[in-house]
Amino acid sequence: MTSLLSGKNIVVMGVANNRSIAWGITQSLHNAGANLIFTYRQERSKQKLNKLLDKHGIEPRMVVPCDAEDDQSIEQAFQKIGEEAGIIHGLVHSIAFANAEELQGEYADTSRDGYLLAQNISAYSLVAVTREARKYMTEGGSIVTQTYIGAERVVPNYNVMGAAKAALEASVRYLAEDVGKDDIRVNAVSAGPLRTLSAKGIAGFNDKVSAVEEKAPLRRQVDQDQVGDVNLFLLSELARGVTGEVLHVDAGFHTVA
Ligand code: NDP
């Protein structure tokens, strides 16, 4: 796998700490020889990211602030990346947010503001980011986002995020159609539950992990590395014929009743 992405500039959005899915992806991409560019929102995330990069001997090409809720911030971030890196070959979108109070109880109780916030950060951000990144993806490329089975089925407490992920998955297909003309592919990875900072906000999260261990064909949970490697596959030339797809990395959980 060493040379799959050698010389390729890949933007990774969404490392908050060592448990982040984006950190698992980072390690897979680094092992495949990619030049890595990171975006972060909170200063705290930037500090954690820098420490992790140091610890693992990964030299980032750039680390740039980007608030996915703010069009101007997205535009500025990609302009900076484009000016300095020249060409973007790939992009990892690993960003989502919903208020903790919307991730418990009944979906019917979702507030209008909470609904819009989840859609804004977790789904619309992919549209805005694709629009800006595309300007610098002049040699074609690949965009990968992260989704969850709660988009397809009712997962208790996932509620407003399920609706946001459904919009995200539909966006993957519509964006794939738009940017396919420029030889850019857009796909989503649907990972099994992983204990990350964001996952902590979902009520009863441990039950979701146990359900996968009990029911999935592989009878085990997936880990960050497995999710990272599938993102790597979709970013690489190996997946050159794949776009508009949602690829499950969940030990087969989505296939069982
Ligand atoms: P993390 O909390 O580690 O990562 C979430 C990231 O989203 C953080 O880096 C956070 O940045 C970023 N983020 C939130 N709001 C914004 C914003 N407005 N602008 C920019 N960045 C923002 O959790 P995960 O790694 O679990 O989540 C990554 C993705 O994977 C999400 O899309 C999630 O829904 C998805 N996913 C997670 C699963 C799981 O079980 N954990 C399963 C399937 C999919 P900051 O902290 O700096 O605000």
Short mmCIF file of C-alpha atoms and ligand atoms in Angstrom, two decimals:
data_model
loop_
_atom_site.label_atom_id
_atom_site.label_comp_id
_atom_site.label_asym_id
_atom_site.label_seq_id
_atom_site.Cartn_x
_atom_site.Cartn_y
_atom_site.Cartn_z
CA MET A 1 0.00 0.00 0.00
CA THR A 2 3.03 2.23 0.40
CA SER A 3 2.78 4.11 -2.85
CA LEU A 4 -0.98 4.26 -3.43
CA LEU A 5 -1.13 7.99 -2.72
CA SER A 6 2.47 8.99 -3.10
CA GLY A 7 2.80 12.63 -4.15
CA LYS A 8 -0.94 13.25 -3.73
CA ASN A 9 -2.19 16.23 -1.74
CA ILE A 10 -5.05 15.12 0.49
CA VAL A 11 -7.07 17.43 2.75
CA VAL A 12 -8.29 15.85 6.00
CA MET A 13 -11.08 17.66 7.89
CA GLY A 14 -12.14 16.55 11.37
CA VAL A 15 -9.34 15.32 13.63
CA ALA A 16 -10.34 16.26 17.20
CA ASN A 17 -8.18 13.69 19.03
CA ASN A 18 -6.59 10.24 18.74
CA ARG A 19 -10.02 8.54 18.75
CA SER A 20 -11.35 10.54 15.79
CA ILE A 21 -12.21 8.57 12.67
CA ALA A 22 -10.21 11.20 10.78
CA TRP A 23 -7.14 10.22 12.81
CA GLY A 24 -7.52 6.57 11.74
CA ILE A 25 -7.82 7.81 8.17
CA THR A 26 -4.75 10.02 8.62
CA GLN A 27 -2.62 7.02 9.55
CA SER A 28 -3.80 5.00 6.54
CA LEU A 29 -3.15 7.93 4.19
CA HIS A 30 0.26 8.63 5.71
CA ASN A 31 1.27 4.97 5.30
CA ALA A 32 0.22 5.25 1.65
CA GLY A 33 2.60 8.17 1.08
CA ALA A 34 0.10 11.08 0.89
CA ASN A 35 1.01 14.72 1.52
CA LEU A 36 -1.43 15.64 4.26
CA ILE A 37 -3.20 18.96 4.73
CA PHE A 38 -5.41 19.34 7.80
CA THR A 39 -8.25 21.63 8.70
CA TYR A 40 -9.53 22.12 12.25
CA ARG A 41 -12.26 24.15 13.94
CA GLN A 42 -11.36 24.50 17.61
CA GLU A 43 -7.96 25.62 18.85
CA ARG A 44 -8.06 22.63 21.22
CA SER A 45 -8.36 20.28 18.24
CA LYS A 46 -5.41 21.96 16.53
CA GLN A 47 -3.24 21.43 19.61
CA LYS A 48 -4.26 17.76 19.88
CA LEU A 49 -3.64 17.27 16.17
CA ASN A 50 -0.17 18.83 16.35
CA LYS A 51 0.77 16.62 19.30
CA LEU A 52 -0.45 13.50 17.49
CA LEU A 53 1.43 14.41 14.31
CA ASP A 54 4.61 14.98 16.35
CA LYS A 55 4.23 11.73 18.24
CA HIS A 56 3.77 9.72 15.03
CA GLY A 57 6.46 11.55 13.08
CA ILE A 58 4.00 12.83 10.48
CA GLU A 59 5.00 16.11 8.84
CA PRO A 60 1.85 17.93 7.67
CA ARG A 61 1.98 19.96 4.49
CA MET A 62 -0.36 22.53 6.05
CA VAL A 63 -2.70 22.97 9.04
CA VAL A 64 -5.48 25.46 8.31
CA PRO A 65 -8.49 26.72 10.34
CA CYS A 66 -11.90 26.02 8.82
CA ASP A 67 -15.35 26.35 10.37
CA ALA A 68 -17.65 24.19 8.25
CA GLU A 69 -20.64 26.27 9.37
CA ASP A 70 -19.26 29.40 7.74
CA ASP A 71 -19.00 29.80 3.94
CA GLN A 72 -16.36 32.51 4.20
CA SER A 73 -14.17 30.37 6.43
CA ILE A 74 -14.46 27.44 3.97
CA GLU A 75 -13.65 29.67 1.01
CA GLN A 76 -10.62 31.18 2.75
CA ALA A 77 -9.32 27.81 3.90
CA PHE A 78 -9.43 26.30 0.42
CA GLN A 79 -8.03 29.41 -1.19
CA LYS A 80 -5.06 29.17 1.17
CA ILE A 81 -4.65 25.46 0.49
CA GLY A 82 -4.97 25.98 -3.27
CA GLU A 83 -2.42 28.79 -3.32
CA GLU A 84 0.13 26.89 -1.29
CA ALA A 85 -0.37 23.28 -2.39
CA GLY A 86 -1.37 24.05 -5.99
CA ILE A 87 -3.48 21.00 -6.64
CA ILE A 88 -5.79 19.07 -4.35
CA HIS A 89 -6.09 15.38 -5.24
CA GLY A 90 -8.34 14.22 -2.45
CA LEU A 91 -10.51 15.35 0.44
CA VAL A 92 -11.73 13.62 3.59
CA HIS A 93 -14.85 15.13 5.18
CA SER A 94 -15.18 13.77 8.72
CA ILE A 95 -17.33 16.41 10.35
CA ALA A 96 -20.69 16.29 12.11
CA PHE A 97 -22.49 18.02 14.95
CA ALA A 98 -25.85 17.94 16.75
CA ASN A 99 -26.91 19.18 20.16
CA ALA A 100 -26.74 16.41 22.77
CA GLU A 101 -30.37 17.05 23.77
CA GLU A 102 -31.47 16.10 20.24
CA LEU A 103 -29.66 12.75 20.49
CA GLN A 104 -32.00 11.19 23.03
CA GLY A 105 -35.72 10.65 23.46
CA GLU A 106 -38.11 11.05 20.54
CA TYR A 107 -37.17 12.39 17.10
CA ALA A 108 -40.60 14.03 17.06
CA ASP A 109 -39.33 16.42 19.75
CA THR A 110 -36.47 17.75 17.57
CA SER A 111 -36.45 21.56 17.60
CA ARG A 112 -36.32 23.53 14.35
CA ASP A 113 -33.00 25.09 15.38
CA GLY A 114 -31.52 21.73 16.36
CA TYR A 115 -32.63 20.21 13.06
CA LEU A 116 -31.12 23.03 11.02
CA LEU A 117 -27.88 23.00 13.01
CA ALA A 118 -27.37 19.27 12.43
CA GLN A 119 -28.14 19.63 8.71
CA ASN A 120 -25.93 22.69 8.41
CA ILE A 121 -22.76 21.24 9.92
CA SER A 122 -23.22 17.55 9.11
CA ALA A 123 -24.72 17.63 5.59
CA TYR A 124 -24.58 21.06 3.94
CA SER A 125 -20.88 21.40 4.81
CA LEU A 126 -20.08 18.65 2.28
CA VAL A 127 -21.79 20.66 -0.45
CA ALA A 128 -19.89 23.85 0.42
CA VAL A 129 -16.57 22.08 0.84
CA THR A 130 -16.95 20.20 -2.46
CA ARG A 131 -17.70 23.47 -4.27
CA GLU A 132 -14.54 25.13 -2.93
CA ALA A 133 -12.20 22.12 -3.17
CA ARG A 134 -13.30 21.41 -6.74
CA LYS A 135 -11.66 24.65 -7.89
CA TYR A 136 -8.27 23.18 -7.03
CA MET A 137 -8.96 19.55 -8.04
CA THR A 138 -7.80 20.26 -11.57
CA GLU A 139 -6.43 16.76 -12.17
CA GLY A 140 -9.61 15.02 -11.00
CA GLY A 141 -9.67 13.33 -7.61
CA SER A 142 -11.74 11.83 -4.86
CA ILE A 143 -13.89 13.14 -2.00
CA VAL A 144 -14.94 10.85 0.86
CA THR A 145 -17.37 11.62 3.70
CA GLN A 146 -18.36 9.63 6.79
CA THR A 147 -21.90 8.36 7.38
CA TYR A 148 -23.76 5.91 9.63
CA ILE A 149 -26.51 3.29 9.30
CA GLY A 150 -28.84 5.68 11.15
CA ALA A 151 -29.36 7.31 7.72
CA GLU A 152 -31.05 4.15 6.41
CA ARG A 153 -32.77 2.70 9.47
CA VAL A 154 -34.14 3.89 12.77
CA VAL A 155 -31.34 3.67 15.33
CA PRO A 156 -32.61 4.63 18.80
CA ASN A 157 -31.48 8.12 19.87
CA TYR A 158 -29.63 8.87 16.61
CA ASN A 159 -32.70 10.94 15.68
CA VAL A 160 -31.78 14.29 14.10
CA MET A 161 -28.40 12.97 13.01
CA GLY A 162 -30.16 10.17 11.09
CA ALA A 163 -31.98 12.80 9.04
CA ALA A 164 -28.73 14.71 8.54
CA LYS A 165 -26.89 11.58 7.39
CA ALA A 166 -29.73 10.74 4.97
CA ALA A 167 -29.27 14.22 3.46
CA LEU A 168 -25.52 13.67 3.40
CA GLU A 169 -25.87 10.38 1.51
CA ALA A 170 -28.26 11.95 -1.02
CA SER A 171 -25.77 14.82 -1.40
CA VAL A 172 -23.04 12.29 -2.17
CA ARG A 173 -25.05 11.09 -5.16
CA TYR A 174 -25.98 14.56 -6.45
CA LEU A 175 -22.45 15.90 -5.98
CA ALA A 176 -21.00 12.82 -7.70
CA GLU A 177 -23.13 13.67 -10.74
CA ASP A 178 -21.99 17.31 -10.76
CA VAL A 179 -18.25 16.85 -10.30
CA GLY A 180 -18.00 13.61 -12.26
CA LYS A 181 -17.60 15.84 -15.33
CA ASP A 182 -14.26 16.93 -13.84
CA ASP A 183 -13.25 13.33 -13.10
CA ILE A 184 -13.85 13.87 -9.39
CA ARG A 185 -15.51 11.04 -7.45
CA VAL A 186 -17.65 11.46 -4.31
CA ASN A 187 -18.36 8.57 -1.94
CA ALA A 188 -19.31 7.89 1.67
CA VAL A 189 -18.01 5.36 4.16
CA SER A 190 -20.67 4.04 6.56
CA ALA A 191 -18.72 2.92 9.61
CA GLY A 192 -19.86 0.76 12.51
CA PRO A 193 -20.04 2.53 15.89
CA LEU A 194 -16.69 3.74 17.24
CA ARG A 195 -16.16 5.31 20.67
CA THR A 196 -15.21 8.85 19.70
CA LEU A 197 -15.85 12.25 21.26
CA SER A 198 -18.91 12.80 19.05
CA ALA A 199 -20.27 9.31 19.78
CA LYS A 200 -20.25 10.10 23.51
CA GLY A 201 -23.06 12.58 22.88
CA ILE A 202 -25.43 9.85 21.67
CA ALA A 203 -27.54 8.28 24.44
CA GLY A 204 -27.09 4.52 24.85
CA PHE A 205 -24.11 4.38 22.51
CA ASN A 206 -22.59 1.31 24.21
CA ASP A 207 -25.68 -0.72 23.25
CA LYS A 208 -24.96 -0.02 19.59
CA VAL A 209 -21.44 -1.40 19.95
CA SER A 210 -22.74 -4.53 21.74
CA ALA A 211 -25.37 -5.09 19.01
CA VAL A 212 -22.66 -5.18 16.34
CA GLU A 213 -20.52 -7.60 18.37
CA GLU A 214 -23.54 -9.89 18.79
CA LYS A 215 -25.23 -9.70 15.40
CA ALA A 216 -22.75 -8.70 12.69
CA PRO A 217 -21.60 -11.54 10.42
CA LEU A 218 -18.01 -10.98 11.60
CA ARG A 219 -19.16 -10.97 15.29
CA ARG A 220 -16.86 -8.10 16.14
CA GLN A 221 -16.64 -4.36 16.09
CA VAL A 222 -14.67 -2.49 13.43
CA ASP A 223 -11.77 -0.27 14.42
CA GLN A 224 -10.36 3.04 13.27
CA ASP A 225 -7.73 1.35 11.07
CA GLN A 226 -10.32 -0.62 9.11
CA VAL A 227 -12.33 2.53 8.49
CA GLY A 228 -9.11 4.37 7.58
CA ASP A 229 -8.13 1.75 5.02
CA VAL A 230 -11.50 1.87 3.25
CA ASN A 231 -11.22 5.65 3.04
CA LEU A 232 -7.75 5.12 1.57
CA PHE A 233 -9.18 2.71 -1.01
CA LEU A 234 -11.84 5.20 -2.08
CA LEU A 235 -9.26 7.99 -2.33
CA SER A 236 -6.92 5.86 -4.42
CA GLU A 237 -6.88 4.86 -8.06
CA LEU A 238 -8.05 1.38 -7.01
CA ALA A 239 -11.54 2.89 -6.70
CA ARG A 240 -11.36 4.87 -9.97
CA GLY A 241 -14.64 3.32 -11.15
CA VAL A 242 -16.55 4.01 -7.92
CA THR A 243 -18.62 7.14 -7.32
CA GLY A 244 -21.93 8.11 -5.68
CA GLU A 245 -21.52 5.07 -3.43
CA VAL A 246 -22.07 4.40 0.28
CA LEU A 247 -19.65 1.68 1.35
CA HIS A 248 -20.31 -0.02 4.69
CA VAL A 249 -17.40 -0.84 6.98
CA ASP A 250 -19.43 -2.36 9.79
CA ALA A 251 -18.45 -6.04 9.94
CA GLY A 252 -21.55 -6.67 7.79
CA PHE A 253 -24.03 -5.42 10.42
CA HIS A 254 -26.22 -3.65 7.84
CA THR A 255 -26.96 -6.94 6.08
CA VAL A 256 -28.63 -8.71 8.99
CA ALA A 257 -32.21 -8.35 10.23
P1 NDP B 1 -14.97 13.38 16.46
O1 NDP B 1 -15.67 14.12 17.54
O2 NDP B 1 -13.64 12.83 16.75
O3 NDP B 1 -14.88 14.27 15.14
C1 NDP B 1 -15.89 15.18 14.78
C2 NDP B 1 -15.19 16.34 14.12
O4 NDP B 1 -16.15 17.26 13.58
C3 NDP B 1 -14.31 17.14 15.07
O5 NDP B 1 -13.01 17.22 14.56
C4 NDP B 1 -14.97 18.52 15.08
O6 NDP B 1 -14.04 19.59 15.20
C5 NDP B 1 -15.58 18.54 13.71
N1 NDP B 1 -16.58 19.60 13.59
C6 NDP B 1 -17.76 19.72 14.21
N2 NDP B 1 -18.36 20.88 13.85
C7 NDP B 1 -17.52 21.49 12.98
C8 NDP B 1 -17.55 22.71 12.26
N3 NDP B 1 -18.59 23.57 12.35
N4 NDP B 1 -16.51 23.02 11.46
C9 NDP B 1 -15.46 22.20 11.35
N5 NDP B 1 -15.35 21.04 12.01
C10 NDP B 1 -16.38 20.69 12.82
O7 NDP B 1 -16.00 12.20 16.08
P2 NDP B 1 -15.98 11.09 14.93
O8 NDP B 1 -14.61 10.82 14.49
O9 NDP B 1 -16.83 10.00 15.45
O10 NDP B 1 -16.82 11.80 13.76
C11 NDP B 1 -16.32 11.99 12.45
C12 NDP B 1 -17.39 11.65 11.43
O11 NDP B 1 -17.65 10.24 11.46
C13 NDP B 1 -18.73 12.32 11.69
O12 NDP B 1 -19.31 12.68 10.44
C14 NDP B 1 -19.54 11.21 12.33
O13 NDP B 1 -20.94 11.40 12.20
C15 NDP B 1 -19.05 10.04 11.51
N6 NDP B 1 -19.32 8.71 12.04
C16 NDP B 1 -19.01 8.39 13.34
C17 NDP B 1 -19.27 7.14 13.83
C18 NDP B 1 -18.94 6.78 15.23
O14 NDP B 1 -19.45 5.77 15.72
N7 NDP B 1 -18.08 7.51 15.91
C19 NDP B 1 -19.90 6.09 12.99
C20 NDP B 1 -20.15 6.51 11.63
C21 NDP B 1 -19.88 7.78 11.19
P3 NDP B 1 -13.86 20.39 16.59
O15 NDP B 1 -13.76 19.33 17.67
O16 NDP B 1 -12.62 21.16 16.39
O17 NDP B 1 -15.10 21.21 16.75
#
